N, CA, C and O atoms as a DFTB+ gen file, in Angstrom:
704 C
 N C O
     1  1       1.240     -19.025      27.532
     2  2       2.334     -19.187      26.610
     3  2       3.484     -18.310      27.079
     4  3       3.287     -17.138      27.399
     5  1       4.677     -18.873      27.120
     6  2       5.842     -18.140      27.574
     7  2       6.296     -17.111      26.554
     8  3       5.908     -17.158      25.386
     9  1       7.119     -16.186      27.009
    10  2       7.591     -15.113      26.145
    11  2       8.402     -15.657      24.976
    12  3       8.219     -15.227      23.837
    13  1       9.289     -16.593      25.251
    14  2      10.135     -17.142      24.180
    15  2       9.283     -17.854      23.130
    16  3       9.511     -17.692      21.931
    17  1       8.312     -18.634      23.572
    18  2       7.423     -19.332      22.641
    19  2       6.623     -18.341      21.805
    20  3       6.447     -18.538      20.602
    21  1       6.141     -17.282      22.438
    22  2       5.367     -16.267      21.715
    23  2       6.231     -15.526      20.700
    24  3       5.782     -15.258      19.585
    25  1       7.465     -15.194      21.073
    26  2       8.364     -14.499      20.152
    27  2       8.641     -15.366      18.932
    28  3       8.578     -14.880      17.802
    29  1       8.947     -16.649      19.144
    30  2       9.214     -17.538      18.004
    31  2       7.961     -17.753      17.162
    32  3       8.050     -17.836      15.937
    33  1       6.815     -17.844      17.789
    34  2       5.565     -18.016      17.061
    35  2       5.274     -16.793      16.184
    36  3       4.952     -16.929      15.003
    37  1       5.391     -15.600      16.775
    38  2       5.164     -14.375      16.007
    39  2       6.206     -14.202      14.910
    40  3       5.888     -13.745      13.812
    41  1       7.442     -14.566      15.206
    42  2       8.513     -14.447      14.216
    43  2       8.294     -15.377      13.036
    44  3       8.641     -15.036      11.905
    45  1       7.725     -16.543      13.287
    46  2       7.466     -17.463      12.177
    47  2       6.422     -16.876      11.230
    48  3       6.536     -17.041      10.015
    49  1       5.418     -16.200      11.758
    50  2       4.428     -15.543      10.900
    51  2       5.075     -14.397      10.120
    52  3       4.747     -14.168       8.956
    53  1       5.985     -13.687      10.762
    54  2       6.702     -12.617      10.063
    55  2       7.568     -13.194       8.953
    56  3       7.662     -12.613       7.872
    57  1       8.191     -14.318       9.210
    58  2       9.013     -14.976       8.194
    59  2       8.190     -15.410       6.997
    60  3       8.630     -15.272       5.855
    61  1       7.006     -15.931       7.245
    62  2       6.115     -16.327       6.149
    63  2       5.737     -15.109       5.310
    64  3       5.723     -15.172       4.080
    65  1       5.433     -14.009       5.980
    66  2       5.093     -12.787       5.243
    67  2       6.255     -12.288       4.406
    68  3       6.050     -11.832       3.281
    69  1       7.460     -12.363       4.928
    70  2       8.630     -11.920       4.175
    71  2       8.830     -12.792       2.938
    72  3       9.157     -12.286       1.864
    73  1       8.634     -14.096       3.090
    74  2       8.760     -15.001       1.943
    75  2       7.707     -14.679       0.890
    76  3       8.020     -14.627      -0.300
    77  1       6.462     -14.463       1.312
    78  2       5.378     -14.146       0.370
    79  2       5.671     -12.829      -0.352
    80  3       5.457     -12.729      -1.560
    81  1       6.148     -11.838       0.363
    82  2       6.467     -10.546      -0.242
    83  2       7.610     -10.673      -1.243
    84  3       7.573     -10.056      -2.308
    85  1       8.608     -11.457      -0.915
    86  2       9.726     -11.681      -1.830
    87  2       9.265     -12.405      -3.083
    88  3       9.652     -12.043      -4.194
    89  1       8.448     -13.416      -2.908
    90  2       7.910     -14.158      -4.052
    91  2       7.062     -13.233      -4.923
    92  3       7.078     -13.347      -6.149
    93  1       6.325     -12.322      -4.298
    94  2       5.526     -11.360      -5.053
    95  2       6.416     -10.545      -5.991
    96  3       6.079     -10.358      -7.160
    97  1       7.533     -10.068      -5.491
    98  2       8.452      -9.309      -6.330
    99  2       9.042     -10.148      -7.447
   100  3       9.192      -9.674      -8.573
   101  1       9.376     -11.385      -7.141
   102  2       9.956     -12.269      -8.150
   103  2       8.934     -12.599      -9.244
   104  3       9.302     -12.734     -10.411
   105  1       7.673     -12.727      -8.880
   106  2       6.625     -13.059      -9.850
   107  2       6.218     -11.834     -10.675
   108  3       6.002     -11.951     -11.881
   109  1       6.111     -10.679     -10.050
   110  2       5.565      -9.509     -10.733
   111  2       6.490      -8.948     -11.808
   112  3       6.011      -8.508     -12.854
   113  1       7.786      -8.951     -11.582
   114  2       8.707      -8.369     -12.567
   115  2       8.614      -9.087     -13.910
   116  3       8.454      -8.415     -14.929
   117  1       8.706     -10.417     -13.968
   118  2       8.584     -11.072     -15.277
   119  2       7.200     -10.906     -15.918
   120  3       7.092     -10.784     -17.139
   121  1       6.159     -10.900     -15.107
   122  2       4.823     -10.738     -15.680
   123  2       4.711      -9.391     -16.378
   124  3       4.233      -9.305     -17.509
   125  1       5.150      -8.352     -15.702
   126  2       5.020      -7.012     -16.278
   127  2       5.936      -6.852     -17.480
   128  3       5.497      -6.360     -18.519
   129  1       7.203      -7.256     -17.367
   130  2       8.134      -7.045     -18.466
   131  2       7.848      -7.951     -19.661
   132  3       7.998      -7.516     -20.803
   133  1       7.440      -9.194     -19.428
   134  2       7.164     -10.091     -20.552
   135  2       5.875      -9.743     -21.274
   136  3       5.821      -9.793     -22.503
   137  1       4.845      -9.392     -20.534
   138  2       3.565      -9.102     -21.167
   139  2       3.482      -7.694     -21.728
   140  3       2.870      -7.475     -22.774
   141  1       4.088      -6.745     -21.046
   142  2       3.904      -5.354     -21.436
   143  2       5.161      -4.662     -21.938
   144  3       5.066      -3.633     -22.607
   145  1       6.331      -5.199     -21.633
   146  2       7.571      -4.578     -22.074
   147  2       8.249      -3.781     -20.975
   148  3       7.679      -3.499     -19.921
   149  1       9.485      -3.434     -21.269
   150  2      10.305      -2.739     -20.275
   151  2       9.804      -1.324     -20.004
   152  3       9.899      -0.843     -18.875
   153  1       9.271      -0.652     -21.025
   154  2       8.787       0.711     -20.794
   155  2       7.571       0.716     -19.860
   156  3       7.414       1.636     -19.057
   157  1       6.722      -0.292     -19.958
   158  2       5.592      -0.392     -19.035
   159  2       6.058      -0.700     -17.618
   160  3       5.463      -0.234     -16.646
   161  1       7.121      -1.484     -17.506
   162  2       7.677      -1.740     -16.178
   163  2       8.222      -0.447     -15.575
   164  3       8.103      -0.228     -14.369
   165  1       8.807       0.392     -16.386
   166  2       9.279       1.689     -15.904
   167  2       8.136       2.564     -15.418
   168  3       8.258       3.242     -14.398
   169  1       7.022       2.552     -16.149
   170  2       5.845       3.312     -15.738
   171  2       5.303       2.746     -14.426
   172  3       4.955       3.496     -13.514
   173  1       5.236       1.428     -14.343
   174  2       4.762       0.744     -13.124
   175  2       5.629       1.134     -11.930
   176  3       5.115       1.464     -10.861
   177  1       6.950       1.093     -12.120
   178  2       7.879       1.421     -11.031
   179  2       7.755       2.880     -10.613
   180  3       7.770       3.195      -9.424
   181  1       7.633       3.760     -11.586
   182  2       7.501       5.183     -11.276
   183  2       6.197       5.457     -10.537
   184  3       6.173       6.223      -9.574
   185  1       5.122       4.835     -10.985
   186  2       3.826       4.996     -10.323
   187  2       3.899       4.532      -8.879
   188  3       3.427       5.227      -7.979
   189  1       4.492       3.354      -8.646
   190  2       4.602       2.850      -7.281
   191  2       5.531       3.708      -6.426
   192  3       5.309       3.857      -5.225
   193  1       6.567       4.271      -7.042
   194  2       7.452       5.167      -6.290
   195  2       6.693       6.407      -5.817
   196  3       6.863       6.844      -4.679
   197  1       5.856       6.974      -6.693
   198  2       5.023       8.112      -6.297
   199  2       4.077       7.724      -5.169
   200  3       3.923       8.461      -4.196
   201  1       3.449       6.570      -5.306
   202  2       2.495       6.133      -4.291
   203  2       3.190       5.963      -2.942
   204  3       2.680       6.428      -1.923
   205  1       4.335       5.308      -2.925
   206  2       5.056       5.092      -1.669
   207  2       5.540       6.418      -1.092
   208  3       5.417       6.650       0.110
   209  1       6.084       7.283      -1.932
   210  2       6.592       8.568      -1.456
   211  2       5.480       9.418      -0.841
   212  3       5.622       9.925       0.271
   213  1       4.386       9.569      -1.564
   214  2       3.306      10.420      -1.070
   215  2       2.552       9.781       0.095
   216  3       2.146      10.483       1.021
   217  1       2.361       8.472       0.062
   218  2       1.615       7.853       1.166
   219  2       2.441       7.793       2.442
   220  3       1.896       7.936       3.536
   221  1       3.735       7.585       2.319
   222  2       4.593       7.571       3.505
   223  2       4.700       8.961       4.111
   224  3       4.576       9.129       5.324
   225  1       4.928       9.944       3.273
   226  2       5.037      11.318       3.753
   227  2       3.687      11.837       4.237
   228  3       3.603      12.504       5.268
   229  1       2.647      11.530       3.495
   230  2       1.323      12.055       3.804
   231  2       0.679      11.451       5.039
   232  3      -0.176      12.078       5.664
   233  1       1.078      10.252       5.391
   234  2       0.466       9.628       6.566
   235  2       1.097      10.094       7.866
   236  3       0.590       9.780       8.943
   237  1       2.187      10.830       7.789
   238  2       2.936      11.352       8.930
   239  2       3.064      10.316      10.052
   240  3       3.027      10.660      11.234
   241  1       3.210       9.090       9.680
   242  2       3.426       7.947      10.565
   243  2       2.354       7.837      11.651
   244  3       2.645       7.571      12.817
   245  1       1.116       8.049      11.232
   246  2       0.009       7.910      12.189
   247  2      -0.206       6.461      12.602
   248  3      -0.736       6.192      13.680
   249  1       0.203       5.525      11.746
   250  2       0.104       4.117      12.145
   251  2       1.019       3.825      13.325
   252  3       0.687       2.991      14.167
   253  1       2.152       4.488      13.401
   254  2       3.036       4.360      14.551
   255  2       2.435       5.004      15.800
   256  3       2.583       4.502      16.914
   257  1       1.755       6.128      15.583
   258  2       1.083       6.789      16.713
   259  2      -0.032       5.914      17.264
   260  3      -0.282       5.905      18.470
   261  1      -0.698       5.184      16.388
   262  2      -1.753       4.274      16.832
   263  2      -1.180       3.222      17.776
   264  3      -1.773       2.918      18.811
   265  1      -0.044       2.677      17.420
   266  2       0.593       1.660      18.263
   267  2       1.077       2.279      19.573
   268  3       0.910       1.694      20.643
   269  1       1.671       3.451      19.482
   270  2       2.225       4.110      20.664
   271  2       1.151       4.528      21.658
   272  3       1.320       4.347      22.863
   273  1       0.049       5.085      21.167
   274  2      -0.967       5.634      22.056
   275  2      -2.088       4.656      22.369
   276  3      -2.999       5.001      23.123
   277  1      -2.055       3.471      21.827
   278  2      -3.130       2.524      22.089
   279  2      -2.944       1.801      23.419
   280  3      -3.713       0.897      23.746
   281  1      -1.951       2.184      24.172
   282  2      -1.790       1.611      25.506
   283  2      -2.782       2.221      26.490
   284  3      -2.888       1.785      27.636
   285  1      -3.507       3.239      26.023
   286  2      -4.540       3.854      26.863
   287  2      -5.627       2.840      27.173
   288  3      -5.660       1.747      26.607
   289  1      -6.508       3.220      28.075
   290  2      -7.632       2.359      28.424
   291  2      -8.617       2.225      27.261
   292  3      -9.178       1.150      27.050
   293  1      -8.829       3.299      26.510
   294  2      -9.831       3.310      25.460
   295  2      -9.160       3.187      24.089
   296  3      -8.957       4.189      23.403
   297  1      -8.823       1.980      23.699
   298  2      -8.101       1.739      22.448
   299  2      -8.958       2.056      21.228
   300  3      -8.441       2.556      20.229
   301  1     -10.249       1.775      21.289
   302  2     -11.125       2.040      20.154
   303  2     -11.252       3.537      19.894
   304  3     -11.325       3.964      18.742
   305  1     -11.279       4.333      20.957
   306  2     -11.358       5.787      20.793
   307  2     -10.079       6.316      20.154
   308  3     -10.134       7.184      19.282
   309  1      -8.932       5.802      20.579
   310  2      -7.662       6.195      19.978
   311  2      -7.656       5.839      18.497
   312  3      -7.235       6.638      17.661
   313  1      -8.124       4.639      18.179
   314  2      -8.188       4.188      16.786
   315  2      -9.097       5.092      15.961
   316  3      -8.722       5.502      14.863
   317  1     -10.269       5.406      16.465
   318  2     -11.206       6.231      15.692
   319  2     -10.678       7.654      15.516
   320  3     -10.863       8.247      14.453
   321  1     -10.028       8.208      16.531
   322  2      -9.452       9.544      16.407
   323  2      -8.351       9.572      15.343
   324  3      -8.311      10.466      14.499
   325  1      -7.475       8.597      15.398
   326  2      -6.384       8.549      14.416
   327  2      -6.929       8.262      13.026
   328  3      -6.401       8.785      12.044
   329  1      -7.967       7.449      12.917
   330  2      -8.565       7.157      11.621
   331  2      -9.192       8.402      11.000
   332  3      -9.084       8.607       9.791
   333  1      -9.836       9.224      11.797
   334  2     -10.426      10.466      11.281
   335  2      -9.332      11.405      10.784
   336  3      -9.448      11.984       9.703
   337  1      -8.276      11.555      11.571
   338  2      -7.142      12.391      11.139
   339  2      -6.544      11.830       9.854
   340  3      -6.196      12.584       8.945
   341  1      -6.425      10.517       9.782
   342  2      -5.863       9.875       8.596
   343  2      -6.741      10.099       7.374
   344  3      -6.230      10.354       6.283
   345  1      -8.041      10.008       7.542
   346  2      -8.954      10.256       6.419
   347  2      -8.797      11.675       5.885
   348  3      -8.796      11.894       4.673
   349  1      -8.666      12.622       6.782
   350  2      -8.479      14.013       6.364
   351  2      -7.156      14.168       5.618
   352  3      -7.110      14.785       4.554
   353  1      -6.085      13.611       6.173
   354  2      -4.782      13.693       5.510
   355  2      -4.785      12.964       4.170
   356  3      -4.268      13.482       3.180
   357  1      -5.362      11.770       4.134
   358  2      -5.385      10.993       2.902
   359  2      -6.171      11.724       1.816
   360  3      -5.763      11.740       0.655
   361  1      -7.282      12.321       2.188
   362  2      -8.067      13.080       1.215
   363  2      -7.284      14.285       0.698
   364  3      -7.309      14.585      -0.496
   365  1      -6.598      14.961       1.592
   366  2      -5.811      16.133       1.198
   367  2      -4.664      15.760       0.278
   368  3      -4.459      16.398      -0.754
   369  1      -3.916      14.729       0.646
   370  2      -2.774      14.310      -0.168
   371  2      -3.238      13.800      -1.525
   372  3      -2.627      14.122      -2.544
   373  1      -4.307      13.010      -1.556
   374  2      -4.834      12.491      -2.823
   375  2      -5.326      13.620      -3.715
   376  3      -5.116      13.596      -4.928
   377  1      -5.974      14.597      -3.122
   378  2      -6.432      15.750      -3.898
   379  2      -5.252      16.531      -4.453
   380  3      -5.278      16.976      -5.601
   381  1      -4.228      16.695      -3.644
   382  2      -3.027      17.392      -4.103
   383  2      -2.379      16.658      -5.274
   384  3      -1.991      17.285      -6.260
   385  1      -2.260      15.349      -5.173
   386  2      -1.681      14.557      -6.263
   387  2      -2.549      14.659      -7.507
   388  3      -2.032      14.773      -8.618
   389  1      -3.852      14.620      -7.328
   390  2      -4.764      14.732      -8.462
   391  2      -4.600      16.085      -9.151
   392  3      -4.523      16.154     -10.378
   393  1      -4.547      17.151      -8.371
   394  2      -4.385      18.492      -8.942
   395  2      -3.032      18.613      -9.640
   396  3      -2.947      19.151     -10.744
   397  1      -1.967      18.110      -8.994
   398  2      -0.649      18.154      -9.632
   399  2      -0.621      17.319     -10.908
   400  3       0.046      17.684     -11.876
   401  1      -1.344      16.200     -10.912
   402  2      -1.409      15.368     -12.103
   403  2      -2.143      16.033     -13.244
   404  3      -1.832      15.782     -14.408
   405  1      -3.099      16.868     -12.937
   406  2      -3.818      17.604     -13.983
   407  2      -2.949      18.751     -14.503
   408  3      -2.903      19.006     -15.706
   409  1      -2.263      19.437     -13.589
   410  2      -1.436      20.580     -13.984
   411  2      -0.201      20.115     -14.755
   412  3       0.089      20.623     -15.838
   413  1       0.521      19.147     -14.193
   414  2       1.706      18.608     -14.853
   415  2       1.334      17.268     -15.462
   416  3       1.149      16.288     -14.740
   417  1       1.226      17.215     -16.751
   418  2       0.780      15.993     -17.408
   419  2       1.750      14.844     -17.154
   420  3       2.963      15.025     -17.259
   421  1       1.230      13.663     -16.821
   422  2       2.100      12.504     -16.605
   423  2       2.890      12.111     -17.844
   424  3       3.942      11.483     -17.726
   425  1       2.406      12.468     -19.032
   426  2       3.127      12.130     -20.257
   427  2       4.514      12.761     -20.286
   428  3       5.438      12.208     -20.883
   429  1       4.662      13.936     -19.633
   430  2       5.975      14.560     -19.596
   431  2       6.953      13.742     -18.759
   432  3       8.156      13.757     -19.021
   433  1       6.445      13.025     -17.750
   434  2       7.303      12.171     -16.939
   435  2       7.766      10.940     -17.707
   436  3       8.872      10.446     -17.489
   437  1       6.922      10.446     -18.604
   438  2       7.201       9.195     -19.301
   439  2       7.609       9.428     -20.751
   440  3       7.534       8.504     -21.561
   441  1       8.041      10.643     -21.098
   442  2       8.519      10.981     -22.434
   443  2       7.539      10.602     -23.538
   444  3       7.939      10.072     -24.575
   445  1       6.288      10.869     -23.319
   446  2       5.275      10.629     -24.338
   447  2       5.077       9.163     -24.670
   448  3       4.781       8.831     -25.818
   449  1       5.229       8.287     -23.708
   450  2       5.053       6.853     -23.945
   451  2       3.652       6.562     -24.463
   452  3       2.675       7.157     -24.009
   453  1       3.566       5.655     -25.403
   454  2       2.280       5.308     -26.004
   455  2       1.475       4.352     -25.142
   456  3       0.318       4.076     -25.460
   457  1       2.046       3.840     -24.066
   458  2       1.340       2.867     -23.238
   459  2       0.338       3.498     -22.298
   460  3      -0.483       2.800     -21.704
   461  1       0.394       4.794     -22.159
   462  2      -0.545       5.470     -21.266
   463  2      -1.785       5.812     -22.069
   464  3      -1.719       6.591     -23.021
   465  1      -2.919       5.231     -21.689
   466  2      -4.169       5.496     -22.404
   467  2      -4.628       6.917     -22.185
   468  3      -5.034       7.604     -23.123
   469  1      -4.563       7.345     -20.969
   470  2      -5.086       8.659     -20.652
   471  2      -4.332       9.214     -19.449
   472  3      -4.123       8.526     -18.450
   473  1      -3.932      10.467     -19.572
   474  2      -3.276      11.122     -18.439
   475  2      -4.228      11.200     -17.252
   476  3      -3.819      11.076     -16.098
   477  1      -5.491      11.407     -17.556
   478  2      -6.497      11.523     -16.516
   479  2      -6.646      10.210     -15.752
   480  3      -6.741      10.218     -14.525
   481  1      -6.666       9.084     -16.465
   482  2      -6.778       7.771     -15.814
   483  2      -5.586       7.505     -14.913
   484  3      -5.754       7.026     -13.792
   485  1      -4.394       7.808     -15.382
   486  2      -3.189       7.590     -14.587
   487  2      -3.204       8.440     -13.325
   488  3      -2.805       7.978     -12.256
   489  1      -3.655       9.662     -13.446
   490  2      -3.737      10.561     -12.300
   491  2      -4.750      10.050     -11.282
   492  3      -4.485      10.066     -10.080
   493  1      -5.899       9.601     -11.752
   494  2      -6.928       9.087     -10.843
   495  2      -6.439       7.832     -10.132
   496  3      -6.621       7.690      -8.923
   497  1      -5.818       6.921     -10.877
   498  2      -5.327       5.685     -10.269
   499  2      -4.271       5.988      -9.213
   500  3      -4.287       5.396      -8.134
   501  1      -3.360       6.897      -9.512
   502  2      -2.321       7.251      -8.550
   503  2      -2.927       7.865      -7.289
   504  3      -2.544       7.501      -6.177
   505  1      -3.857       8.782      -7.453
   506  2      -4.495       9.425      -6.289
   507  2      -5.257       8.402      -5.452
   508  3      -5.197       8.441      -4.223
   509  1      -5.974       7.488      -6.109
   510  2      -6.719       6.460      -5.371
   511  2      -5.790       5.486      -4.649
   512  3      -6.079       5.061      -3.530
   513  1      -4.681       5.134      -5.288
   514  2      -3.709       4.254      -4.636
   515  2      -3.098       4.908      -3.403
   516  3      -2.908       4.254      -2.378
   517  1      -2.795       6.180      -3.502
   518  2      -2.231       6.898      -2.359
   519  2      -3.250       6.952      -1.219
   520  3      -2.911       6.693      -0.065
   521  1      -4.492       7.287      -1.546
   522  2      -5.545       7.347      -0.538
   523  2      -5.711       5.992       0.151
   524  3      -5.732       5.911       1.379
   525  1      -5.827       4.940      -0.643
   526  2      -6.055       3.613      -0.053
   527  2      -4.847       3.126       0.738
   528  3      -5.013       2.430       1.740
   529  1      -3.646       3.473       0.315
   530  2      -2.448       3.048       1.043
   531  2      -2.364       3.724       2.406
   532  3      -1.987       3.086       3.389
   533  1      -2.706       4.994       2.476
   534  2      -2.672       5.703       3.763
   535  2      -3.702       5.106       4.723
   536  3      -3.402       4.888       5.897
   537  1      -4.899       4.844       4.237
   538  2      -5.941       4.252       5.074
   539  2      -5.548       2.829       5.480
   540  3      -5.761       2.420       6.621
   541  1      -4.978       2.086       4.541
   542  2      -4.558       0.707       4.823
   543  2      -3.537       0.658       5.954
   544  3      -3.618      -0.205       6.828
   545  1      -2.579       1.577       5.940
   546  2      -1.526       1.558       6.960
   547  2      -2.080       1.675       8.377
   548  3      -1.602       0.999       9.288
   549  1      -3.070       2.515       8.562
   550  2      -3.650       2.659       9.898
   551  2      -4.468       1.426      10.254
   552  3      -4.364       0.901      11.362
   553  1      -5.282       0.967       9.310
   554  2      -6.156      -0.172       9.598
   555  2      -5.382      -1.464       9.830
   556  3      -5.761      -2.262      10.687
   557  1      -4.323      -1.678       9.092
   558  2      -3.571      -2.921       9.270
   559  2      -2.801      -2.922      10.588
   560  3      -2.502      -3.987      11.128
   561  1      -2.484      -1.765      11.101
   562  2      -1.726      -1.695      12.349
   563  2      -2.595      -1.752      13.595
   564  3      -2.068      -1.818      14.706
   565  1      -3.917      -1.729      13.436
   566  2      -4.785      -1.821      14.609
   567  2      -4.620      -3.160      15.335
   568  3      -4.505      -3.166      16.561
   569  1      -4.605      -4.311      14.614
   570  2      -4.347      -5.565      15.344
   571  2      -2.975      -5.575      16.014
   572  3      -2.814      -6.136      17.098
   573  1      -2.009      -4.966      15.381
   574  2      -0.672      -4.881      15.974
   575  2      -0.694      -4.042      17.240
   576  3      -0.004      -4.358      18.209
   577  1      -1.486      -2.971      17.235
   578  2      -1.607      -2.128      18.431
   579  2      -2.267      -2.885      19.574
   580  3      -2.018      -2.593      20.744
   581  1      -3.101      -3.850      19.237
   582  2      -3.760      -4.666      20.255
   583  2      -2.896      -5.842      20.688
   584  3      -3.285      -6.609      21.569
   585  1      -1.724      -5.988      20.072
   586  2      -0.817      -7.078      20.422
   587  2      -1.069      -8.361      19.653
   588  3      -0.528      -9.408      20.008
   589  1      -1.873      -8.300      18.618
   590  2      -2.184      -9.474      17.806
   591  2      -1.290      -9.495      16.566
   592  3      -1.737      -9.206      15.455
   593  1      -0.036      -9.839      16.776
   594  2       0.964      -9.795      15.718
   595  2       0.671     -10.819      14.635
   596  3       0.911     -10.553      13.457
   597  1       0.160     -11.975      15.004
   598  2      -0.143     -13.011      14.014
   599  2      -1.215     -12.535      13.040
   600  3      -1.086     -12.736      11.832
   601  1      -2.263     -11.910      13.550
   602  2      -3.308     -11.377      12.675
   603  2      -2.752     -10.287      11.771
   604  3      -3.079     -10.227      10.586
   605  1      -1.914      -9.433      12.330
   606  2      -1.256      -8.375      11.559
   607  2      -0.454      -8.966      10.402
   608  3      -0.562      -8.492       9.271
   609  1       0.335      -9.978      10.669
   610  2       1.159     -10.600       9.628
   611  2       0.305     -11.358       8.618
   612  3       0.626     -11.374       7.430
   613  1      -0.768     -11.982       9.070
   614  2      -1.667     -12.680       8.148
   615  2      -2.354     -11.703       7.196
   616  3      -2.521     -12.000       6.013
   617  1      -2.748     -10.553       7.704
   618  2      -3.372      -9.537       6.852
   619  2      -2.381      -9.053       5.798
   620  3      -2.736      -8.928       4.626
   621  1      -1.160      -8.783       6.199
   622  2      -0.145      -8.314       5.245
   623  2       0.204      -9.397       4.223
   624  3       0.410      -9.094       3.048
   625  1       0.271     -10.664       4.663
   626  2       0.536     -11.761       3.733
   627  2      -0.625     -11.922       2.760
   628  3      -0.417     -12.136       1.565
   629  1      -1.838     -11.819       3.270
   630  2      -3.015     -11.916       2.419
   631  2      -3.060     -10.825       1.371
   632  3      -3.454     -11.067       0.230
   633  1      -2.660      -9.628       1.752
   634  2      -2.632      -8.531       0.786
   635  2      -1.623      -8.818      -0.318
   636  3      -1.907      -8.582      -1.493
   637  1      -0.457      -9.320       0.042
   638  2       0.557      -9.622      -0.972
   639  2       0.064     -10.703      -1.929
   640  3       0.285     -10.612      -3.137
   641  1      -0.592     -11.710      -1.404
   642  2      -1.123     -12.782      -2.248
   643  2      -2.222     -12.241      -3.167
   644  3      -2.255     -12.569      -4.353
   645  1      -3.112     -11.422      -2.628
   646  2      -4.164     -10.842      -3.453
   647  2      -3.595      -9.917      -4.535
   648  3      -4.110      -9.875      -5.652
   649  1      -2.538      -9.180      -4.199
   650  2      -1.897      -8.335      -5.209
   651  2      -1.346      -9.171      -6.349
   652  3      -1.509      -8.817      -7.517
   653  1      -0.698     -10.273      -6.018
   654  2      -0.166     -11.157      -7.059
   655  2      -1.299     -11.644      -7.959
   656  3      -1.189     -11.596      -9.184
   657  1      -2.371     -12.106      -7.358
   658  2      -3.488     -12.671      -8.130
   659  2      -4.150     -11.605      -8.998
   660  3      -4.300     -11.798     -10.204
   661  1      -4.548     -10.484      -8.396
   662  2      -5.300      -9.482      -9.147
   663  2      -4.454      -8.769     -10.196
   664  3      -4.925      -8.536     -11.309
   665  1      -3.222      -8.421      -9.864
   666  2      -2.379      -7.749     -10.850
   667  2      -2.050      -8.705     -11.990
   668  3      -2.007      -8.286     -13.147
   669  1      -1.821      -9.965     -11.690
   670  2      -1.567     -10.949     -12.749
   671  2      -2.773     -11.075     -13.666
   672  3      -2.623     -11.092     -14.887
   673  1      -3.960     -11.162     -13.093
   674  2      -5.182     -11.262     -13.911
   675  2      -5.354     -10.018     -14.771
   676  3      -5.669     -10.112     -15.958
   677  1      -5.147      -8.859     -14.170
   678  2      -5.299      -7.617     -14.926
   679  2      -4.306      -7.552     -16.089
   680  3      -4.683      -7.197     -17.205
   681  1      -3.045      -7.891     -15.832
   682  2      -2.046      -7.807     -16.899
   683  2      -2.205      -8.915     -17.946
   684  3      -1.988      -8.680     -19.135
   685  1      -2.577     -10.105     -17.512
   686  2      -2.710     -11.204     -18.466
   687  2      -3.924     -10.989     -19.381
   688  3      -3.834     -11.215     -20.588
   689  1      -5.044     -10.559     -18.820
   690  2      -6.242     -10.375     -19.628
   691  2      -6.365      -8.980     -20.220
   692  3      -6.909      -8.821     -21.313
   693  1      -5.871      -7.973     -19.520
   694  2      -5.986      -6.607     -20.011
   695  2      -4.860      -6.200     -20.914
   696  3      -5.046      -5.385     -21.817
   697  1      -3.686      -6.757     -20.682
   698  2      -2.472      -6.424     -21.446
   699  2      -2.224      -4.928     -21.522
   700  3      -1.760      -4.415     -22.541
   701  1      -2.536      -4.236     -20.440
   702  2      -2.280      -2.798     -20.422
   703  2      -2.246      -2.312     -18.991
   704  3      -2.042      -1.123     -18.747
C-alpha cells in the first residue's frame, strides 16, 4: 500500500472517531441536563475537569514516551517498563486525590448540593477514574506505537460509543 493511500485510510478512521466523539458530546449534555438538572451537569463537568487535569498531569505524557521509544528492537520491553512506571504514578496520583478528597470535602466545591449522595463515593469515583484514565492512555497508545493507527482509532471510537451507552443507561435507570 502506498504512502498516500495509507495516509487517507488512516485519516478516514480518525475522521470517524472525531464524528463519534462529537456525537457523544451532543448526546450526553441533554441526557444529563434533562434527567438530572443543570446542577448535576455542573457536578459532572467539574468531576471530569478534575479527572482530565490530574490524569494529564499525573501521567507525565508517558504515552508519548511509549511512541517515541518504541522504535527500539524490543517494543514489548519498552511497553512493560512504561506500564510499570505508569502504574506507580497512577496509584500515587489516585491516592493523592483520594486523600485530598477526604481532607477537603467535595460538598464545599459544590456548595452543599443535595445531589451528592456521599462525599466518600464521589472521592472514590474520582480517584478510580483518574487511575483508569492514566492506565488507558498508555494501553491505547501501544497499537499506535506499533504503527497500527486504524486499531488505535477503533479502540478510541469504541470507548466513546461504550461511554454513551453505559452513561446513558446509568443516568436513565439510576437517575443520579
